[in-house]
mmCIF file of C-alpha atoms in Angstrom:
data_model
loop_
_atom_site.group_PDB
_atom_site.id
_atom_site.type_symbol
_atom_site.label_atom_id
_atom_site.label_comp_id
_atom_site.label_asym_id
_atom_site.label_seq_id
_atom_site.Cartn_x
_atom_site.Cartn_y
_atom_site.Cartn_z
ATOM 1 C CA MET A 1 3.126 -17.173 -0.236
ATOM 2 C CA LYS A 2 4.951 -13.966 0.371
ATOM 3 C CA LYS A 3 1.628 -11.974 -0.193
ATOM 4 C CA GLU A 4 0.361 -13.848 2.461
ATOM 5 C CA ILE A 5 2.776 -13.388 5.183
ATOM 6 C CA PHE A 6 1.417 -9.010 4.824
ATOM 7 C CA LEU A 7 -2.023 -10.431 5.683
ATOM 8 C CA ILE A 8 -0.988 -12.646 8.399
ATOM 9 C CA VAL A 9 1.173 -9.322 9.901
ATOM 10 C CA PHE A 10 -1.957 -7.253 9.588
ATOM 11 C CA PHE A 11 -4.048 -10.174 11.839
ATOM 12 C CA ILE A 12 -1.264 -9.911 14.206
ATOM 13 C CA ILE A 13 -1.080 -6.026 14.607
ATOM 14 C CA SER A 14 -4.886 -5.848 14.538
ATOM 15 C CA GLY A 15 -5.120 -8.415 17.268
ATOM 16 C CA LEU A 16 -2.331 -6.827 19.419
ATOM 17 C CA ASN A 17 -4.076 -3.568 18.813
ATOM 18 C CA LEU A 18 -7.924 -4.692 19.807
ATOM 19 C CA PHE A 19 -6.234 -6.145 22.944
ATOM 20 C CA LEU A 20 -4.460 -3.375 23.869
ATOM 21 C CA ILE A 21 -7.634 -1.371 23.499
ATOM 22 C CA SER A 22 -10.278 -3.886 25.445
ATOM 23 C CA MET A 23 -7.123 -3.222 28.403
ATOM 24 C CA SER A 24 -7.541 0.101 28.043
ATOM 25 C CA TYR A 25 -4.038 0.958 26.859
ATOM 26 C CA ASP A 26 -5.450 3.065 24.141
ATOM 27 C CA THR A 27 -2.440 5.150 24.481
ATOM 28 C CA PHE A 28 -0.048 2.384 23.508
ATOM 29 C CA SER A 29 -2.355 1.386 20.675
ATOM 30 C CA LEU A 30 -1.980 4.481 19.067
ATOM 31 C CA TYR A 31 1.438 3.448 18.131
ATOM 32 C CA LEU A 32 -0.137 0.616 15.928
ATOM 33 C CA LYS A 33 -2.080 2.357 13.759
ATOM 34 C CA PRO A 34 0.007 3.754 11.231
ATOM 35 C CA PHE A 35 0.754 0.041 10.504
ATOM 36 C CA LEU A 36 -2.683 -1.500 9.803
ATOM 37 C CA MET A 37 -3.254 0.092 6.596
ATOM 38 C CA SER A 38 0.105 -0.148 5.636
ATOM 39 C CA THR A 39 0.351 -3.636 5.514
ATOM 40 C CA LEU A 40 -2.996 -4.341 3.607
ATOM 41 C CA PHE A 41 -1.791 -1.938 1.559
ATOM 42 C CA LEU A 42 1.700 -3.633 0.763
ATOM 43 C CA TYR A 43 -0.795 -6.818 0.641
ATOM 44 C CA VAL A 44 -2.680 -5.624 -2.305
ATOM 45 C CA TYR A 45 0.707 -4.140 -4.022
ATOM 46 C CA ILE A 46 2.278 -7.384 -4.045
ATOM 47 C CA ASN A 47 -0.731 -9.261 -5.575
ATOM 48 C CA ASN A 48 -0.929 -9.756 -9.243
ATOM 49 C CA SER A 49 -1.995 -7.235 -11.131
ATOM 50 C CA PHE A 50 -6.160 -6.386 -11.358
ATOM 51 C CA PRO A 51 -8.016 -3.737 -13.330
ATOM 52 C CA ASN A 52 -9.044 -2.086 -9.890
ATOM 53 C CA LYS A 53 -5.903 -2.168 -8.045
ATOM 54 C CA LYS A 54 -4.643 1.031 -8.368
ATOM 55 C CA LEU A 55 -8.350 2.392 -7.476
ATOM 56 C CA LEU A 56 -7.813 0.240 -4.328
ATOM 57 C CA LEU A 57 -4.714 1.100 -3.050
ATOM 58 C CA ILE A 58 -5.549 5.003 -3.181
ATOM 59 C CA ALA A 59 -8.514 3.882 -0.810
ATOM 60 C CA LEU A 60 -6.041 2.453 1.584
ATOM 61 C CA SER A 61 -3.754 5.207 0.825
ATOM 62 C CA PHE A 62 -6.421 7.917 2.303
ATOM 63 C CA SER A 63 -7.638 5.507 5.052
ATOM 64 C CA TRP A 64 -3.888 5.498 6.239
ATOM 65 C CA ILE A 65 -3.761 9.395 5.777
ATOM 66 C CA GLY A 66 -7.479 9.006 7.868
ATOM 67 C CA ASP A 67 -5.749 6.704 10.823
ATOM 68 C CA ILE A 68 -2.760 9.128 10.922
ATOM 69 C CA LEU A 69 -4.679 12.255 11.295
ATOM 70 C CA LEU A 70 -7.016 11.277 13.968
ATOM 71 C CA ILE A 71 -4.499 10.118 16.241
ATOM 72 C CA PHE A 72 -3.919 13.429 16.952
ATOM 73 C CA THR A 73 -7.663 14.632 17.769
ATOM 74 C CA ASN A 74 -7.343 15.735 20.990
ATOM 75 C CA ASN A 75 -4.502 17.978 20.054
ATOM 76 C CA ASN A 76 -6.575 20.147 17.664
ATOM 77 C CA GLN A 77 -10.382 19.554 16.036
ATOM 78 C CA TRP A 78 -8.836 20.287 12.498
ATOM 79 C CA PHE A 79 -7.077 16.761 12.755
ATOM 80 C CA PHE A 80 -10.598 15.342 12.994
ATOM 81 C CA ILE A 81 -12.306 17.373 10.053
ATOM 82 C CA THR A 82 -9.104 16.441 7.727
ATOM 83 C CA GLY A 83 -9.439 13.209 8.930
ATOM 84 C CA LEU A 84 -13.059 13.054 8.173
ATOM 85 C CA LEU A 85 -11.946 14.121 4.612
ATOM 86 C CA ALA A 86 -9.295 11.325 4.686
ATOM 87 C CA PHE A 87 -11.591 8.987 5.186
ATOM 88 C CA LEU A 88 -14.403 10.571 2.789
ATOM 89 C CA THR A 89 -11.954 10.571 -0.345
ATOM 90 C CA ALA A 90 -11.372 6.966 0.545
ATOM 91 C CA HIS A 91 -15.290 6.385 0.601
ATOM 92 C CA ILE A 92 -15.481 8.113 -2.918
ATOM 93 C CA PHE A 93 -12.678 6.036 -4.394
ATOM 94 C CA TYR A 94 -14.549 2.958 -2.884
ATOM 95 C CA ILE A 95 -17.701 4.119 -4.655
ATOM 96 C CA VAL A 96 -15.951 4.556 -7.810
ATOM 97 C CA LEU A 97 -14.189 0.804 -7.371
ATOM 98 C CA PHE A 98 -17.294 -0.877 -6.801
ATOM 99 C CA SER A 99 -19.263 0.731 -9.889
ATOM 100 C CA LYS A 100 -16.097 0.090 -12.082
ATOM 101 C CA LEU A 101 -16.732 -3.554 -11.246
ATOM 102 C CA GLY A 102 -19.715 -3.558 -13.179
ATOM 103 C CA THR A 103 -22.788 -6.000 -12.989
ATOM 104 C CA SER A 104 -22.637 -9.670 -14.040
ATOM 105 C CA LYS A 105 -26.701 -10.274 -13.915
ATOM 106 C CA PRO A 106 -29.829 -7.987 -13.485
ATOM 107 C CA TYR A 107 -30.459 -6.356 -10.656
ATOM 108 C CA LYS A 108 -33.145 -3.506 -11.421
ATOM 109 C CA ASN A 109 -35.733 -5.899 -11.588
ATOM 110 C CA ASN A 110 -35.085 -7.271 -8.651
ATOM 111 C CA PRO A 111 -37.005 -6.600 -5.243
ATOM 112 C CA ILE A 112 -34.367 -7.429 -3.029
ATOM 113 C CA PHE A 113 -32.183 -4.735 -4.656
ATOM 114 C CA TRP A 114 -34.717 -2.205 -3.847
ATOM 115 C CA ILE A 115 -35.390 -3.436 -0.090
ATOM 116 C CA GLY A 116 -31.773 -3.008 0.483
ATOM 117 C CA ILE A 117 -31.704 0.455 -1.228
ATOM 118 C CA ILE A 118 -34.867 1.595 1.275
ATOM 119 C CA VAL A 119 -32.952 -0.139 4.276
ATOM 120 C CA THR A 120 -30.130 1.805 3.442
ATOM 121 C CA ILE A 121 -32.087 5.327 3.059
ATOM 122 C CA PHE A 122 -33.891 4.705 6.351
ATOM 123 C CA TYR A 123 -30.312 4.275 8.216
ATOM 124 C CA LEU A 124 -29.322 7.496 6.320
ATOM 125 C CA LYS A 125 -32.435 9.308 7.540
ATOM 126 C CA SER A 126 -32.021 7.761 11.208
ATOM 127 C CA ILE A 127 -28.243 8.961 11.563
ATOM 128 C CA LEU A 128 -29.182 12.435 10.531
ATOM 129 C CA GLN A 129 -32.373 12.753 12.549
ATOM 130 C CA LEU A 130 -30.033 11.561 15.655
ATOM 131 C CA LEU A 131 -26.981 13.482 15.082
ATOM 132 C CA LEU A 132 -27.878 17.012 13.430
ATOM 133 C CA PRO A 133 -29.346 18.795 16.333
ATOM 134 C CA SER A 134 -25.586 18.301 18.287
ATOM 135 C CA LEU A 135 -23.317 18.839 15.053
ATOM 136 C CA GLY A 136 -23.217 22.782 15.421
ATOM 137 C CA PRO A 137 -21.150 23.936 12.618
ATOM 138 C CA LEU A 138 -19.915 20.219 11.234
ATOM 139 C CA LYS A 139 -23.474 19.681 9.949
ATOM 140 C CA ILE A 140 -23.068 20.130 6.480
ATOM 141 C CA PRO A 141 -19.528 18.024 6.489
ATOM 142 C CA VAL A 142 -20.773 15.475 8.229
ATOM 143 C CA THR A 143 -24.065 15.305 6.364
ATOM 144 C CA PHE A 144 -22.411 15.369 3.008
ATOM 145 C CA TYR A 145 -20.174 12.272 5.050
ATOM 146 C CA ALA A 146 -23.735 10.285 5.906
ATOM 147 C CA PHE A 147 -24.572 10.639 2.149
ATOM 148 C CA THR A 148 -21.469 9.332 0.836
ATOM 149 C CA ILE A 149 -21.192 6.276 3.184
ATOM 150 C CA SER A 150 -24.499 5.554 2.388
ATOM 151 C CA ALA A 151 -23.836 5.702 -1.471
ATOM 152 C CA MET A 152 -21.010 3.467 -1.160
ATOM 153 C CA LEU A 153 -23.550 0.788 1.000
ATOM 154 C CA GLY A 154 -25.786 0.886 -2.024
ATOM 155 C CA TYR A 155 -22.777 -0.005 -4.449
ATOM 156 C CA ALA A 156 -21.678 -2.706 -2.336
ATOM 157 C CA TRP A 157 -25.777 -4.040 -2.322
ATOM 158 C CA ARG A 158 -26.101 -3.776 -6.034
ATOM 159 C CA GLY A 159 -22.958 -5.297 -6.570
ATOM 160 C CA TYR A 160 -24.368 -8.054 -3.940
ATOM 161 C CA ILE A 161 -27.220 -8.937 -6.163
ATOM 162 C CA SER A 162 -25.266 -8.900 -9.501
ATOM 163 C CA TRP A 163 -22.048 -10.000 -8.961
ATOM 164 C CA ASN A 164 -21.630 -13.887 -10.109
ATOM 165 C CA SER A 165 -19.230 -14.772 -7.157
ATOM 166 C CA ASN A 166 -19.020 -15.514 -3.686
ATOM 167 C CA ALA A 167 -16.484 -12.503 -3.322
ATOM 168 C CA ARG A 168 -19.623 -10.575 -3.529
ATOM 169 C CA PHE A 169 -20.641 -11.419 0.229
ATOM 170 C CA TYR A 170 -17.174 -10.178 1.894
ATOM 171 C CA ILE A 171 -17.102 -6.695 0.183
ATOM 172 C CA LEU A 172 -21.152 -6.267 1.167
ATOM 173 C CA PHE A 173 -19.937 -7.418 5.282
ATOM 174 C CA GLY A 174 -17.078 -5.163 4.700
ATOM 175 C CA ALA A 175 -19.238 -2.112 3.692
ATOM 176 C CA ILE A 176 -21.748 -2.707 6.121
ATOM 177 C CA ALA A 177 -18.961 -2.873 8.892
ATOM 178 C CA PHE A 178 -17.626 0.548 7.515
ATOM 179 C CA ILE A 179 -21.091 2.029 8.251
ATOM 180 C CA ALA A 180 -21.240 0.533 11.862
ATOM 181 C CA SER A 181 -17.650 1.758 12.584
ATOM 182 C CA ASP A 182 -18.124 5.047 11.199
ATOM 183 C CA SER A 183 -21.935 5.628 12.978
ATOM 184 C CA PHE A 184 -20.324 4.412 16.649
ATOM 185 C CA LEU A 185 -17.769 7.093 15.742
ATOM 186 C CA ALA A 186 -20.058 9.692 15.147
ATOM 187 C CA ILE A 187 -22.748 8.984 17.697
ATOM 188 C CA ASN A 188 -19.979 8.466 20.380
ATOM 189 C CA LYS A 189 -18.369 11.938 19.449
ATOM 190 C CA PHE A 190 -21.722 13.936 18.938
ATOM 191 C CA HIS A 191 -24.148 12.053 20.516
ATOM 192 C CA GLU A 192 -23.545 10.224 23.845
ATOM 193 C CA PRO A 193 -20.645 8.470 24.584
ATOM 194 C CA ILE A 194 -20.624 4.401 23.839
ATOM 195 C CA ASN A 195 -19.579 1.744 26.254
ATOM 196 C CA LYS A 196 -16.043 0.508 24.967
ATOM 197 C CA ALA A 197 -16.657 2.693 21.808
ATOM 198 C CA SER A 198 -12.887 2.705 20.677
ATOM 199 C CA LEU A 199 -12.704 -1.098 20.533
ATOM 200 C CA LEU A 200 -16.353 -0.967 18.553
ATOM 201 C CA ILE A 201 -14.774 1.447 16.076
ATOM 202 C CA MET A 202 -11.358 -0.131 15.503
ATOM 203 C CA THR A 203 -13.236 -3.709 15.839
ATOM 204 C CA THR A 204 -15.715 -2.995 12.761
ATOM 205 C CA TYR A 205 -12.841 -0.892 10.886
ATOM 206 C CA LEU A 206 -10.711 -3.684 10.687
ATOM 207 C CA ILE A 207 -12.997 -6.103 9.777
ATOM 208 C CA ALA A 208 -14.427 -3.856 6.991
ATOM 209 C CA GLN A 209 -11.092 -3.059 5.264
ATOM 210 C CA PHE A 210 -10.416 -6.656 5.403
ATOM 211 C CA CYS A 211 -13.503 -7.915 3.966
ATOM 212 C CA ILE A 212 -13.483 -5.541 1.269
ATOM 213 C CA VAL A 213 -9.666 -5.784 0.311
ATOM 214 C CA TYR A 214 -10.244 -9.882 0.461
ATOM 215 C CA GLY A 215 -13.384 -9.316 -1.611
ATOM 216 C CA ILE A 216 -11.913 -7.136 -4.496
ATOM 217 C CA ILE A 217 -9.164 -9.274 -5.133
ATOM 218 C CA ASN A 218 -11.079 -12.344 -4.816
ATOM 219 C CA LEU A 219 -13.697 -11.023 -7.536
ATOM 220 C CA ASN A 220 -11.400 -9.623 -10.050
ATOM 221 C CA ARG A 221 -9.549 -12.897 -9.942
ATOM 222 C CA GLN A 222 -12.612 -14.862 -10.721
ATOM 223 C CA GLN A 223 -13.727 -12.085 -13.126
ATOM 224 C CA ASN A 224 -11.139 -12.597 -15.073
ATOM 225 C CA LEU A 225 -10.383 -16.201 -15.075
ATOM 226 C CA GLY A 226 -14.434 -16.122 -16.061
ATOM 227 C CA ILE A 227 -15.441 -17.991 -12.958
#
C-alpha cells in the first residue's frame, strides 16, 4: 500500500495541474510541475527490484529535469534547448529500456509489425515536413529529436507485437501519447498556435509517463513470474 500512496499523490497533483491549466492559471500550475515526475520516481523507487528499474528511474529523472527547465522557457531560449536535450536523453533511455525487455515471440514475419513501422515513418516524414521550414537554427536538434521519439515508438510497437503480456497495451499507448505531447508542443511553438495547447500537451504527457511506468513495472513483474 505504501507505494500506491505515491501513485495516488501523482494523480491528485496531475488533476490539480490540469485543472489550473484549464482555468488559464498556467502560472500557478508551474509550481506543481516539480512534483509530477518526482512522485512517479518515488513510486518506481519503492517498488520491488526488477532488472530494468535503474533505466526507468534515469528516464524519469531526465524527464523531471526537462520539466524544470521548460518552466523558464519564457526567460531564455536556452532553457527550451536544454529542456529538449533532457527529454531527448529520457527518450533514449526509454529506447534502451524497451530494447532490453527483449521479445517473447517472433515479430519480423508479422505484417502488423511492418504496418506499425510504416505508420511511424509516415509520422516522422509528416512532422518534419510541417516543422522544418520554420525551425531556423533548430533544424538539426529538432530533426534528431523527431528521429529519436519515432525510434521510441518503433520499439514500443515491436514490444506490443512480441511481448506476451497485457502490460504491452500500456507501454504502446504511453509511447503514442508521448509522440502526441511532443508533437503538440512542437507545432504550437514552431508552426502555429494550437487552441488549449498547454492542456493538450500536459494531458498527453502525464498519460504517457504513467502508462509507460505502469506498463514497465507490470511487464517486468509478469516476466519474472513467468506469466
